[in-house]
Amino acid sequence: MPVYSMTGYASGQNGPVGSHSEAEARPSAAGRLGVEIRSVNSRFLDLTFKLPEELRQHETALRELLTGKLKRGKVEVRAAIENTAQGGIAEPSVKLLQRLNGVQDGIKAWLPGARELSVADVLRLAGGDGTTRGDWGSDLLDVAGKALEALMSARQREGARLAKMLEAHLAQLRTLVEQAGPLIPQLVEQQRARFLERWQEAMGLTGGTLPEAAQDRALNEATAFAIRIDVAEELTRLNSHLDEIERLLKKGGEIGKRLDFLIQELHREANTLGSKSAALELTRIGVDMKVLIEQMREQVQNIE
């Protein structure tokens, strides 16, 4: 399965759509439906819909459509209907005009002081005529479905880019782990030699042989030092986490949360490595590791 980013944008629209009722009486009634979908990273799936009044009834269907494809991310869906009637004005039908006239007469019977409808009022009310808009349900789901597919393609492309960057960081981290491994035996041997030199100076021995007890003490000190600076376990766990991250990137799918956990574990091991550091070179390796891991954390936060 591919790796998906949670960041993406897509839009879609249909062609002019005539009303589904009284089309013959209102041949100029037409509209264009547009849908935009934006998504950014989020711990969970957070859907927001910004729909005109005539499309609100379809929000549940839209939600089901999106939850079938998206698992994480803050997603905003916008839809709008543009009137494409000739001249940008929908011509009111005769039936609508008769209905408006009857409603006006009824209102004036109860409210004699009410003003009469103007042409602008009639056109505005005609804009709210259900026959102009028709039922946009099938068109909305069709356009939203195409926009969703485009969004998934965009998120997949971004996910592939993130996965490639993560793989490059994995290779760099493996190189640093390989560099750190041989440093530990060298440090232990250097420290053992220092202990022996100090015992020689303390006992005033210059070229003679150290007593066996002194050599044993130096060996014990070197052993304690080796235990204190031993990072073999940390390096083993680092390699294990790197292997698991690589496996997840190859597997794809919903791996973001798992990757985020592994990044935390990498950071923990790198911190321990730095705290046990007994040489400048090992300190440098630990710092370089933490820089790379922090860069990986930023990238992983965008993976679904």
CSV table of C-alpha atoms in Angstrom, one decimal:
chain,number,residue,atom,x,y,z
A,1,MET,CA,0.0,0.0,0.0
A,2,PRO,CA,1.2,3.6,-0.6
A,3,VAL,CA,2.2,6.0,2.1
A,4,TYR,CA,-0.3,8.9,2.4
A,5,SER,CA,0.4,12.4,3.6
A,6,MET,CA,-2.4,14.2,5.5
A,7,THR,CA,-1.8,17.4,3.5
A,8,GLY,CA,-3.5,17.9,0.2
A,9,TYR,CA,-6.0,20.0,-1.9
A,10,ALA,CA,-8.4,19.1,-4.7
A,11,SER,CA,-11.4,20.7,-6.4
A,12,GLY,CA,-14.0,19.6,-8.9
A,13,GLN,CA,-17.1,20.9,-10.6
A,14,ASN,CA,-19.8,19.8,-13.0
A,15,GLY,CA,-21.1,21.4,-16.1
A,16,PRO,CA,-24.3,23.5,-16.3
A,17,VAL,CA,-27.1,21.5,-14.8
A,18,GLY,CA,-30.8,22.3,-15.6
A,19,SER,CA,-33.5,22.1,-13.0
A,20,HIS,CA,-35.1,18.7,-12.5
A,21,SER,CA,-38.6,20.1,-12.4
A,22,GLU,CA,-40.4,22.5,-14.8
A,23,ALA,CA,-37.3,22.5,-17.0
A,24,GLU,CA,-39.4,23.2,-20.1
A,25,ALA,CA,-41.0,26.2,-18.4
A,26,ARG,CA,-37.6,27.5,-17.4
A,27,PRO,CA,-35.0,26.6,-20.0
A,28,SER,CA,-32.5,29.2,-18.8
A,29,ALA,CA,-32.4,27.9,-15.2
A,30,ALA,CA,-29.0,26.4,-14.9
A,31,GLY,CA,-26.1,26.1,-12.4
A,32,ARG,CA,-22.6,25.0,-11.9
A,33,LEU,CA,-21.7,23.0,-8.7
A,34,GLY,CA,-18.1,23.3,-7.3
A,35,VAL,CA,-16.5,21.4,-4.5
A,36,GLU,CA,-13.2,22.0,-2.8
A,37,ILE,CA,-11.5,19.7,-0.3
A,38,ARG,CA,-8.5,20.8,1.8
A,39,SER,CA,-6.7,18.7,4.4
A,40,VAL,CA,-3.9,19.2,6.8
A,41,ASN,CA,-2.3,17.0,9.5
A,42,SER,CA,-4.3,16.1,12.7
A,43,ARG,CA,-4.1,13.4,15.3
A,44,PHE,CA,-7.6,12.2,14.3
A,45,LEU,CA,-10.1,12.6,11.4
A,46,ASP,CA,-11.7,16.0,11.8
A,47,LEU,CA,-14.3,16.9,9.1
A,48,THR,CA,-15.7,20.4,8.6
A,49,PHE,CA,-18.4,21.2,6.0
A,50,LYS,CA,-19.2,24.6,4.6
A,51,LEU,CA,-22.2,24.1,2.4
A,52,PRO,CA,-24.9,26.4,1.1
A,53,GLU,CA,-28.4,25.9,2.5
A,54,GLU,CA,-29.7,23.8,-0.4
A,55,LEU,CA,-26.8,21.3,0.1
A,56,ARG,CA,-26.9,20.9,3.9
A,57,GLN,CA,-29.3,17.9,3.7
A,58,HIS,CA,-26.5,16.0,2.0
A,59,GLU,CA,-23.9,16.5,4.7
A,60,THR,CA,-24.4,13.0,6.1
A,61,ALA,CA,-23.8,11.4,2.7
A,62,LEU,CA,-20.7,13.5,2.2
A,63,ARG,CA,-19.4,12.5,5.6
A,64,GLU,CA,-19.8,8.8,4.8
A,65,LEU,CA,-18.1,9.3,1.5
A,66,LEU,CA,-15.0,10.9,3.1
A,67,THR,CA,-14.8,8.6,6.1
A,68,GLY,CA,-14.7,5.6,3.7
A,69,LYS,CA,-11.4,6.9,2.3
A,70,LEU,CA,-9.7,9.2,4.9
A,71,LYS,CA,-8.5,8.0,8.3
A,72,ARG,CA,-6.7,11.0,9.7
A,73,GLY,CA,-6.4,14.7,9.1
A,74,LYS,CA,-8.2,18.0,9.5
A,75,VAL,CA,-10.4,18.1,6.4
A,76,GLU,CA,-12.5,21.0,5.2
A,77,VAL,CA,-15.1,20.6,2.4
A,78,ARG,CA,-16.6,23.6,0.7
A,79,ALA,CA,-19.3,23.5,-1.9
A,80,ALA,CA,-21.0,26.3,-3.9
A,81,ILE,CA,-23.5,26.6,-6.6
A,82,GLU,CA,-23.0,29.2,-9.3
A,83,ASN,CA,-26.0,30.4,-11.3
A,84,THR,CA,-25.1,30.1,-15.0
A,85,ALA,CA,-28.5,31.2,-16.4
A,86,GLN,CA,-28.4,33.7,-19.3
A,87,GLY,CA,-27.3,37.1,-18.0
A,88,GLY,CA,-26.7,35.6,-14.6
A,89,ILE,CA,-30.4,36.0,-13.7
A,90,ALA,CA,-32.8,33.1,-13.5
A,91,GLU,CA,-36.2,34.1,-15.1
A,92,PRO,CA,-39.0,33.4,-12.7
A,93,SER,CA,-41.6,30.9,-13.9
A,94,VAL,CA,-45.2,31.8,-14.4
A,95,LYS,CA,-46.2,29.4,-11.6
A,96,LEU,CA,-43.8,31.1,-9.2
A,97,LEU,CA,-45.1,34.6,-10.1
A,98,GLN,CA,-48.7,33.4,-9.5
A,99,ARG,CA,-47.7,32.0,-6.1
A,100,LEU,CA,-45.8,35.1,-5.1
A,101,ASN,CA,-48.8,37.3,-6.1
A,102,GLY,CA,-51.2,35.1,-4.1
A,103,VAL,CA,-48.9,35.2,-1.0
A,104,GLN,CA,-48.6,39.0,-1.4
A,105,ASP,CA,-52.4,39.4,-1.5
A,106,GLY,CA,-52.8,37.3,1.6
A,107,ILE,CA,-50.2,39.4,3.5
A,108,LYS,CA,-51.7,42.7,2.4
A,109,ALA,CA,-55.1,41.5,3.6
A,110,TRP,CA,-53.7,41.2,7.1
A,111,LEU,CA,-51.2,44.0,6.8
A,112,PRO,CA,-52.6,46.7,4.6
A,113,GLY,CA,-49.5,48.9,5.2
A,114,ALA,CA,-47.1,46.3,3.8
A,115,ARG,CA,-45.3,47.5,0.7
A,116,GLU,CA,-45.7,45.6,-2.6
A,117,LEU,CA,-43.0,43.4,-4.0
A,118,SER,CA,-40.5,45.1,-6.3
A,119,VAL,CA,-38.8,43.5,-9.3
A,120,ALA,CA,-35.7,43.1,-7.2
A,121,ASP,CA,-37.7,41.3,-4.5
A,122,VAL,CA,-39.2,38.9,-7.0
A,123,LEU,CA,-35.8,38.1,-8.5
A,124,ARG,CA,-34.3,37.6,-5.1
A,125,LEU,CA,-37.1,35.2,-4.1
A,126,ALA,CA,-36.8,33.5,-7.5
A,127,GLY,CA,-33.2,32.8,-6.5
A,128,GLY,CA,-34.7,30.7,-3.7
A,129,ASP,CA,-37.1,28.8,-5.9
A,130,GLY,CA,-36.5,25.1,-5.4
A,131,THR,CA,-37.3,24.5,-9.1
A,132,THR,CA,-34.2,26.5,-10.1
A,133,ARG,CA,-31.9,24.5,-8.0
A,134,GLY,CA,-33.5,21.1,-8.3
A,135,ASP,CA,-32.1,18.1,-6.3
A,136,TRP,CA,-28.3,18.5,-6.3
A,137,GLY,CA,-27.7,15.3,-4.3
A,138,SER,CA,-26.4,13.0,-7.1
A,139,ASP,CA,-24.4,15.8,-8.6
A,140,LEU,CA,-22.9,16.7,-5.3
A,141,LEU,CA,-21.8,13.2,-4.5
A,142,ASP,CA,-20.4,12.7,-8.0
A,143,VAL,CA,-18.3,15.9,-7.9
A,144,ALA,CA,-17.2,15.3,-4.3
A,145,GLY,CA,-16.2,11.7,-5.2
A,146,LYS,CA,-14.0,13.0,-8.1
A,147,ALA,CA,-12.5,15.7,-5.9
A,148,LEU,CA,-11.8,13.1,-3.2
A,149,GLU,CA,-10.0,10.8,-5.7
A,150,ALA,CA,-7.9,13.8,-6.8
A,151,LEU,CA,-7.2,14.6,-3.1
A,152,MET,CA,-6.1,11.0,-2.5
A,153,SER,CA,-3.8,11.2,-5.5
A,154,ALA,CA,-2.3,14.4,-4.1
A,155,ARG,CA,-1.8,12.9,-0.7
A,156,GLN,CA,-0.2,9.8,-2.2
A,157,ARG,CA,2.3,11.9,-4.1
A,158,GLU,CA,3.1,13.9,-1.0
A,159,GLY,CA,3.3,10.7,1.0
A,160,ALA,CA,5.8,9.2,-1.5
A,161,ARG,CA,8.0,12.3,-1.2
A,162,LEU,CA,7.9,12.1,2.6
A,163,ALA,CA,8.7,8.4,2.5
A,164,LYS,CA,11.7,9.0,0.3
A,165,MET,CA,13.0,11.7,2.7
A,166,LEU,CA,12.6,9.4,5.6
A,167,GLU,CA,14.5,6.6,3.9
A,168,ALA,CA,17.4,9.0,3.3
A,169,HIS,CA,17.4,9.9,7.0
A,170,LEU,CA,17.3,6.2,7.9
A,171,ALA,CA,20.4,5.6,5.8
A,172,GLN,CA,22.2,8.5,7.5
A,173,LEU,CA,21.2,7.2,11.0
A,174,ARG,CA,22.5,3.7,10.1
A,175,THR,CA,25.9,5.3,9.1
A,176,LEU,CA,26.1,7.1,12.5
A,177,VAL,CA,25.3,3.9,14.4
A,178,GLU,CA,28.0,2.1,12.5
A,179,GLN,CA,30.5,4.9,13.3
A,180,ALA,CA,29.6,4.7,17.0
A,181,GLY,CA,30.0,0.9,17.4
A,182,PRO,CA,33.8,0.7,17.1
A,183,LEU,CA,34.4,3.7,19.4
A,184,ILE,CA,33.4,1.9,22.6
A,185,PRO,CA,36.2,-0.7,22.7
A,186,GLN,CA,38.7,2.0,21.8
A,187,LEU,CA,37.5,4.2,24.7
A,188,VAL,CA,37.7,1.3,27.1
A,189,GLU,CA,41.2,0.4,26.2
A,190,GLN,CA,42.3,4.0,26.4
A,191,GLN,CA,40.8,4.4,29.8
A,192,ARG,CA,42.4,1.2,31.0
A,193,ALA,CA,45.8,2.5,29.9
A,194,ARG,CA,45.2,5.7,31.8
A,195,PHE,CA,44.3,3.9,35.0
A,196,LEU,CA,47.5,1.9,34.8
A,197,GLU,CA,49.6,5.1,34.2
A,198,ARG,CA,47.9,6.7,37.3
A,199,TRP,CA,48.7,3.7,39.5
A,200,GLN,CA,52.3,3.8,38.3
A,201,GLU,CA,52.6,7.5,39.2
A,202,ALA,CA,50.8,7.0,42.5
A,203,MET,CA,53.0,4.2,43.7
A,204,GLY,CA,56.2,5.8,42.4
A,205,LEU,CA,56.9,3.0,40.0
A,206,THR,CA,58.7,4.2,36.9
A,207,GLY,CA,59.4,1.3,34.6
A,208,GLY,CA,59.0,-1.5,37.1
A,209,THR,CA,56.2,-4.0,37.2
A,210,LEU,CA,53.0,-3.1,39.0
A,211,PRO,CA,51.9,-5.4,41.8
A,212,GLU,CA,49.2,-7.8,40.8
A,213,ALA,CA,46.7,-6.1,43.2
A,214,ALA,CA,47.4,-2.8,41.4
A,215,GLN,CA,46.8,-4.3,38.0
A,216,ASP,CA,43.6,-5.9,39.2
A,217,ARG,CA,42.4,-2.6,40.6
A,218,ALA,CA,43.1,-0.9,37.2
A,219,LEU,CA,41.3,-3.7,35.4
A,220,ASN,CA,38.3,-3.4,37.8
A,221,GLU,CA,38.2,0.4,37.2
A,222,ALA,CA,38.4,-0.1,33.5
A,223,THR,CA,35.6,-2.7,33.7
A,224,ALA,CA,33.4,-0.3,35.7
A,225,PHE,CA,34.1,2.4,33.1
A,226,ALA,CA,33.3,0.1,30.3
A,227,ILE,CA,29.9,-0.8,31.9
A,228,ARG,CA,29.2,2.9,32.4
A,229,ILE,CA,29.8,3.9,28.8
A,230,ASP,CA,28.6,0.8,27.2
A,231,VAL,CA,26.0,1.8,24.5
A,232,ALA,CA,25.8,-1.5,22.7
A,233,GLU,CA,22.3,-2.0,23.9
A,234,GLU,CA,21.2,1.4,22.8
A,235,LEU,CA,22.8,0.9,19.4
A,236,THR,CA,21.0,-2.5,19.0
A,237,ARG,CA,17.7,-0.9,19.8
A,238,LEU,CA,18.4,2.0,17.4
A,239,ASN,CA,19.0,-0.5,14.6
A,240,SER,CA,15.9,-2.4,15.6
A,241,HIS,CA,13.8,0.8,15.4
A,242,LEU,CA,15.3,1.7,12.1
A,243,ASP,CA,14.5,-1.7,10.7
A,244,GLU,CA,10.9,-1.3,11.9
A,245,ILE,CA,10.5,2.1,10.4
A,246,GLU,CA,11.8,0.8,7.1
A,247,ARG,CA,9.4,-2.1,7.2
A,248,LEU,CA,6.5,0.3,7.8
A,249,LEU,CA,7.4,2.6,4.9
A,250,LYS,CA,7.4,-0.4,2.6
A,251,LYS,CA,4.1,-1.7,4.0
A,252,GLY,CA,2.3,1.7,3.7
A,253,GLY,CA,-1.2,2.3,4.7
A,254,GLU,CA,-2.1,3.9,8.1
A,255,ILE,CA,1.3,4.0,9.6
A,256,GLY,CA,1.6,7.6,11.0
A,257,LYS,CA,0.8,6.8,14.6
A,258,ARG,CA,3.2,3.9,14.7
A,259,LEU,CA,5.9,5.9,13.1
A,260,ASP,CA,5.4,8.7,15.6
A,261,PHE,CA,5.9,6.2,18.5
A,262,LEU,CA,9.1,4.9,16.9
A,263,ILE,CA,10.5,8.4,16.4
A,264,GLN,CA,10.0,8.9,20.2
A,265,GLU,CA,11.9,5.7,20.9
A,266,LEU,CA,14.7,6.8,18.5
A,267,HIS,CA,15.0,10.1,20.4
A,268,ARG,CA,15.1,8.3,23.7
A,269,GLU,CA,18.0,6.0,22.6
A,270,ALA,CA,19.9,9.0,21.1
A,271,ASN,CA,19.5,10.9,24.4
A,272,THR,CA,20.9,7.9,26.3
A,273,LEU,CA,23.7,7.6,23.9
A,274,GLY,CA,24.6,11.2,24.4
A,275,SER,CA,24.4,11.0,28.2
A,276,LYS,CA,26.9,8.0,28.2
A,277,SER,CA,29.3,9.7,25.9
A,278,ALA,CA,32.9,9.7,27.1
A,279,ALA,CA,34.5,11.1,23.9
A,280,LEU,CA,34.0,14.2,21.8
A,281,GLU,CA,33.4,12.0,18.7
A,282,LEU,CA,30.6,10.1,20.4
A,283,THR,CA,29.0,13.3,21.5
A,284,ARG,CA,29.1,14.6,17.9
A,285,ILE,CA,27.4,11.4,16.7
A,286,GLY,CA,24.7,11.7,19.3
A,287,VAL,CA,24.0,15.3,18.4
A,288,ASP,CA,23.8,14.4,14.7
A,289,MET,CA,21.4,11.6,15.5
A,290,LYS,CA,19.1,13.9,17.3
A,291,VAL,CA,19.1,16.5,14.5
A,292,LEU,CA,18.1,13.8,12.0
A,293,ILE,CA,15.5,12.3,14.3
A,294,GLU,CA,13.9,15.7,14.8
A,295,GLN,CA,13.7,16.2,11.1
A,296,MET,CA,12.1,12.8,10.8
A,297,ARG,CA,9.6,13.8,13.5
A,298,GLU,CA,8.4,16.8,11.5
A,299,GLN,CA,7.9,14.6,8.4
A,300,VAL,CA,6.2,11.8,10.2
A,301,GLN,CA,3.6,14.2,11.7
A,302,ASN,CA,2.2,14.7,8.2
A,303,ILE,CA,1.8,10.9,7.4
A,304,GLU,CA,-1.6,9.4,7.8
